[in-house]
Amino acid sequence: MLYTSKRNKGGKPMSLPKIDTSNLWDKTYTLLKERIIRRKFDPNHKLSIPELSDQLGVSRTPVRDALNRLEMEGLVKTISKVGTFVVAINDQDVLNIMDTRLMLEFWVVEKLNDVNKDTLKYRLSRMEEILRLSAEKVESNRIDDYLKADFNLEFHLEFMELGQNKNNIDIYLRTMNYRYITMKSSIVTDEMVKVAQDQHQQIVDALKGGQTSDMKQVIKLHLEDSKERLLRGIRENGGTI
């Protein structure tokens, strides 16, 4: 695999903003993570610790710590005696991501009997409000606004909240890092957004109906459909994003 080092025209390293030195380690991690998932660094881009340290105006230690944390999240990969590189997303990654999402969302369905009526009513109202706000963007063809507002993630996080397990919510959120990358790569189309909007409404309707089998059916349909569309987009993009 060919790895690249990102440079601006003229051969100069890409500039990064200096960061505030308070809470330095977390800020370094957050900034680098944002650059990676929004594909400011290309897939397979080699991340130089000295170069990043110089550009951010921090020592090498918080940069090294940030890269270690990002490697644990699967966003970068270190090759011994070669360097650390931005991980590209391929077909298998999408399959793994969707398996994890399906497992976590099915787990929530199984926990619904333990959720009191007031909590269920509140979460449903939140999900319906997200649908209402997102529908305004979709119906007026403001798809970019829909994506920037991250309505898809907000909807699914409200659903995950019904499981009342912070660890599972954190896992789900980390699993959803890929959403920025697919947006940047133009993998998400207008049609995908409109179909997802309809499927989200089906999930709400199934929750109101209260039948476990119906809920699992619409969730599986939604995630299977998203998976196939993402796989097709990745293949059309050359196999990775």
Short mmCIF file of N, CA, C and O in Angstrom, two decimals, residues 1-69:
data_model
loop_
_atom_site.label_atom_id
_atom_site.label_comp_id
_atom_site.label_asym_id
_atom_site.label_seq_id
_atom_site.Cartn_x
_atom_site.Cartn_y
_atom_site.Cartn_z
N MET A 1 0.85 -1.20 0.00
CA MET A 1 0.00 0.00 0.00
C MET A 1 0.88 1.25 0.00
O MET A 1 1.88 1.31 0.71
N LEU A 2 0.52 2.21 -0.79
CA LEU A 2 1.30 3.44 -0.89
C LEU A 2 0.81 4.43 0.14
O LEU A 2 -0.37 4.75 0.21
N TYR A 3 1.71 4.92 0.99
CA TYR A 3 1.35 5.91 1.99
C TYR A 3 1.86 7.27 1.54
O TYR A 3 2.91 7.39 0.91
N THR A 4 1.10 8.30 1.89
CA THR A 4 1.45 9.63 1.44
C THR A 4 1.62 10.57 2.60
O THR A 4 1.04 10.38 3.67
N SER A 5 2.39 11.60 2.41
CA SER A 5 2.55 12.67 3.39
C SER A 5 1.96 13.93 2.80
O SER A 5 2.32 14.36 1.72
N LYS A 6 0.97 14.51 3.51
CA LYS A 6 0.20 15.62 2.94
C LYS A 6 1.04 16.89 2.91
O LYS A 6 1.60 17.30 3.91
N ARG A 7 1.06 17.54 1.75
CA ARG A 7 1.80 18.79 1.55
C ARG A 7 0.95 19.75 0.77
O ARG A 7 0.12 19.35 -0.05
N ASN A 8 1.14 21.03 1.03
CA ASN A 8 0.50 22.06 0.22
C ASN A 8 1.31 22.26 -1.05
O ASN A 8 2.40 21.73 -1.21
N LYS A 9 0.76 23.09 -1.94
CA LYS A 9 1.51 23.43 -3.15
C LYS A 9 2.83 24.08 -2.76
O LYS A 9 2.88 24.91 -1.87
N GLY A 10 3.87 23.73 -3.45
CA GLY A 10 5.19 24.27 -3.13
C GLY A 10 5.97 23.36 -2.21
O GLY A 10 7.09 23.66 -1.84
N GLY A 11 5.33 22.23 -1.80
CA GLY A 11 6.04 21.26 -0.99
C GLY A 11 6.06 21.55 0.49
O GLY A 11 6.72 20.86 1.26
N LYS A 12 5.34 22.59 0.95
CA LYS A 12 5.33 22.93 2.36
C LYS A 12 4.33 22.07 3.11
O LYS A 12 3.29 21.72 2.57
N PRO A 13 4.61 21.71 4.39
CA PRO A 13 3.67 20.92 5.17
C PRO A 13 2.35 21.67 5.35
O PRO A 13 2.32 22.90 5.42
N MET A 14 1.24 20.93 5.43
CA MET A 14 -0.06 21.55 5.67
C MET A 14 -0.06 22.19 7.05
O MET A 14 0.38 21.60 8.03
N SER A 15 -0.53 23.43 7.16
CA SER A 15 -0.52 24.15 8.42
C SER A 15 -1.71 23.75 9.27
O SER A 15 -2.79 23.44 8.78
N LEU A 16 -1.50 23.72 10.58
CA LEU A 16 -2.55 23.46 11.55
C LEU A 16 -2.58 24.61 12.55
O LEU A 16 -1.54 25.23 12.81
N PRO A 17 -3.74 24.92 13.12
CA PRO A 17 -3.81 26.05 14.06
C PRO A 17 -3.14 25.71 15.38
O PRO A 17 -3.21 24.58 15.86
N LYS A 18 -2.45 26.68 15.99
CA LYS A 18 -1.93 26.51 17.33
C LYS A 18 -3.09 26.35 18.30
O LYS A 18 -4.16 26.93 18.12
N ILE A 19 -2.91 25.55 19.32
CA ILE A 19 -4.01 25.32 20.25
C ILE A 19 -3.70 25.88 21.63
O ILE A 19 -2.54 26.02 22.03
N ASP A 20 -4.76 26.20 22.35
CA ASP A 20 -4.68 26.70 23.72
C ASP A 20 -4.01 25.63 24.58
O ASP A 20 -4.33 24.45 24.48
N THR A 21 -3.08 26.04 25.45
CA THR A 21 -2.33 25.06 26.22
C THR A 21 -3.05 24.56 27.46
O THR A 21 -2.57 23.67 28.14
N SER A 22 -4.24 25.12 27.80
CA SER A 22 -5.00 24.59 28.92
C SER A 22 -5.69 23.29 28.49
O SER A 22 -6.18 23.18 27.38
N ASN A 23 -5.68 22.31 29.38
CA ASN A 23 -6.23 20.98 29.06
C ASN A 23 -5.62 20.45 27.76
O ASN A 23 -6.31 19.97 26.87
N LEU A 24 -4.32 20.53 27.71
CA LEU A 24 -3.57 20.34 26.47
C LEU A 24 -3.76 18.97 25.83
O LEU A 24 -3.96 18.86 24.63
N TRP A 25 -3.71 17.92 26.62
CA TRP A 25 -3.74 16.57 26.05
C TRP A 25 -5.08 16.30 25.38
O TRP A 25 -5.13 15.76 24.27
N ASP A 26 -6.18 16.65 26.05
CA ASP A 26 -7.51 16.41 25.46
C ASP A 26 -7.71 17.26 24.21
O ASP A 26 -8.31 16.80 23.24
N LYS A 27 -7.23 18.49 24.24
CA LYS A 27 -7.42 19.37 23.08
C LYS A 27 -6.61 18.88 21.89
O LYS A 27 -7.07 18.97 20.74
N THR A 28 -5.41 18.38 22.14
CA THR A 28 -4.60 17.83 21.05
C THR A 28 -5.30 16.62 20.43
O THR A 28 -5.41 16.51 19.20
N TYR A 29 -5.80 15.75 21.28
CA TYR A 29 -6.52 14.57 20.81
C TYR A 29 -7.77 14.96 20.01
O TYR A 29 -8.00 14.46 18.91
N THR A 30 -8.54 15.90 20.54
CA THR A 30 -9.79 16.31 19.88
C THR A 30 -9.52 16.94 18.53
O THR A 30 -10.21 16.65 17.54
N LEU A 31 -8.51 17.80 18.46
CA LEU A 31 -8.21 18.47 17.20
C LEU A 31 -7.74 17.48 16.14
O LEU A 31 -8.20 17.51 15.00
N LEU A 32 -6.85 16.57 16.52
CA LEU A 32 -6.35 15.59 15.55
C LEU A 32 -7.45 14.63 15.12
O LEU A 32 -7.54 14.28 13.94
N LYS A 33 -8.30 14.24 16.06
CA LYS A 33 -9.40 13.34 15.71
C LYS A 33 -10.33 14.02 14.70
O LYS A 33 -10.75 13.40 13.72
N GLU A 34 -10.64 15.28 14.93
CA GLU A 34 -11.53 16.00 14.01
C GLU A 34 -10.91 16.07 12.63
O GLU A 34 -11.59 15.87 11.61
N ARG A 35 -9.60 16.35 12.56
CA ARG A 35 -8.94 16.45 11.26
C ARG A 35 -8.97 15.11 10.52
O ARG A 35 -9.09 15.06 9.31
N ILE A 36 -8.87 14.03 11.29
CA ILE A 36 -8.83 12.70 10.67
C ILE A 36 -10.21 12.29 10.18
O ILE A 36 -10.37 11.88 9.02
N ILE A 37 -11.23 12.40 11.03
CA ILE A 37 -12.55 11.91 10.63
C ILE A 37 -13.21 12.81 9.60
O ILE A 37 -14.08 12.37 8.85
N ARG A 38 -12.80 14.07 9.54
CA ARG A 38 -13.32 14.95 8.49
C ARG A 38 -12.43 14.92 7.25
O ARG A 38 -12.62 15.69 6.31
N ARG A 39 -11.45 14.04 7.26
CA ARG A 39 -10.55 13.81 6.13
C ARG A 39 -9.78 15.06 5.69
O ARG A 39 -9.54 15.28 4.50
N LYS A 40 -9.39 15.87 6.69
CA LYS A 40 -8.40 16.91 6.42
C LYS A 40 -7.05 16.25 6.14
O LYS A 40 -6.20 16.82 5.46
N PHE A 41 -6.86 15.08 6.73
CA PHE A 41 -5.75 14.20 6.37
C PHE A 41 -6.32 13.09 5.49
O PHE A 41 -7.32 12.48 5.84
N ASP A 42 -5.70 12.82 4.37
CA ASP A 42 -6.18 11.80 3.45
C ASP A 42 -6.01 10.40 4.04
O ASP A 42 -5.16 10.19 4.92
N PRO A 43 -6.77 9.42 3.54
CA PRO A 43 -6.54 8.03 3.93
C PRO A 43 -5.09 7.63 3.64
O PRO A 43 -4.53 8.01 2.61
N ASN A 44 -4.47 6.92 4.58
CA ASN A 44 -3.09 6.44 4.48
C ASN A 44 -2.06 7.56 4.61
O ASN A 44 -0.87 7.32 4.36
N HIS A 45 -2.50 8.74 4.98
CA HIS A 45 -1.55 9.85 5.21
C HIS A 45 -0.66 9.53 6.41
O HIS A 45 -1.13 9.10 7.46
N LYS A 46 0.63 9.74 6.27
CA LYS A 46 1.57 9.49 7.36
C LYS A 46 1.59 10.68 8.31
O LYS A 46 1.77 11.83 7.88
N LEU A 47 1.39 10.39 9.60
CA LEU A 47 1.35 11.43 10.63
C LEU A 47 2.69 11.50 11.34
O LEU A 47 3.07 10.57 12.06
N SER A 48 3.39 12.60 11.15
CA SER A 48 4.70 12.79 11.76
C SER A 48 4.54 13.49 13.11
O SER A 48 4.01 14.60 13.18
N ILE A 49 5.00 12.84 14.17
CA ILE A 49 4.88 13.44 15.52
C ILE A 49 5.65 14.76 15.61
O ILE A 49 5.12 15.76 16.08
N PRO A 50 6.92 14.83 15.16
CA PRO A 50 7.63 16.11 15.23
C PRO A 50 6.94 17.21 14.42
O PRO A 50 6.84 18.36 14.86
N GLU A 51 6.42 16.86 13.25
CA GLU A 51 5.76 17.84 12.40
C GLU A 51 4.46 18.34 13.03
O GLU A 51 4.19 19.55 13.07
N LEU A 52 3.66 17.42 13.57
CA LEU A 52 2.42 17.80 14.24
C LEU A 52 2.70 18.63 15.49
O LEU A 52 2.00 19.61 15.77
N SER A 53 3.71 18.24 16.22
CA SER A 53 4.09 18.98 17.42
C SER A 53 4.46 20.42 17.09
O SER A 53 4.03 21.37 17.76
N ASP A 54 5.23 20.59 16.03
CA ASP A 54 5.65 21.93 15.61
C ASP A 54 4.46 22.76 15.14
O ASP A 54 4.33 23.93 15.49
N GLN A 55 3.59 22.16 14.35
CA GLN A 55 2.46 22.90 13.79
C GLN A 55 1.44 23.29 14.86
O GLN A 55 0.83 24.34 14.78
N LEU A 56 1.26 22.42 15.86
CA LEU A 56 0.29 22.70 16.91
C LEU A 56 0.88 23.57 18.03
O LEU A 56 0.14 24.10 18.85
N GLY A 57 2.19 23.67 18.07
CA GLY A 57 2.82 24.47 19.12
C GLY A 57 2.81 23.79 20.47
O GLY A 57 2.71 24.45 21.51
N VAL A 58 2.89 22.44 20.46
CA VAL A 58 2.90 21.67 21.71
C VAL A 58 4.09 20.73 21.67
O VAL A 58 4.72 20.53 20.63
N SER A 59 4.39 20.12 22.84
CA SER A 59 5.48 19.15 22.86
C SER A 59 5.03 17.86 22.19
O SER A 59 3.85 17.67 21.87
N ARG A 60 5.96 16.96 22.00
CA ARG A 60 5.65 15.70 21.32
C ARG A 60 4.81 14.75 22.18
O ARG A 60 4.11 13.89 21.65
N THR A 61 4.88 14.92 23.50
CA THR A 61 4.19 13.98 24.41
C THR A 61 2.67 13.98 24.21
O THR A 61 2.07 12.90 24.07
N PRO A 62 1.98 15.13 24.23
CA PRO A 62 0.53 15.09 24.00
C PRO A 62 0.15 14.61 22.61
O PRO A 62 -0.90 13.99 22.43
N VAL A 63 1.01 14.87 21.62
CA VAL A 63 0.74 14.37 20.26
C VAL A 63 0.84 12.85 20.25
O VAL A 63 -0.03 12.15 19.69
N ARG A 64 1.88 12.33 20.88
CA ARG A 64 2.06 10.87 20.94
C ARG A 64 0.90 10.22 21.69
O ARG A 64 0.37 9.17 21.27
N ASP A 65 0.47 10.84 22.79
CA ASP A 65 -0.67 10.32 23.55
C ASP A 65 -1.94 10.34 22.71
O ASP A 65 -2.72 9.38 22.72
N ALA A 66 -2.16 11.42 21.98
CA ALA A 66 -3.36 11.54 21.14
C ALA A 66 -3.37 10.44 20.08
O ALA A 66 -4.41 9.82 19.83
N LEU A 67 -2.24 10.19 19.46
CA LEU A 67 -2.18 9.15 18.43
C LEU A 67 -2.41 7.76 19.01
O LEU A 67 -3.03 6.90 18.38
N ASN A 68 -1.93 7.54 20.24
CA ASN A 68 -2.19 6.26 20.91
C ASN A 68 -3.69 6.08 21.14
O ASN A 68 -4.24 4.99 20.92
N ARG A 69 -4.36 7.14 21.57
CA ARG A 69 -5.81 7.07 21.80
C ARG A 69 -6.56 6.86 20.48
O ARG A 69 -7.51 6.07 20.42
#
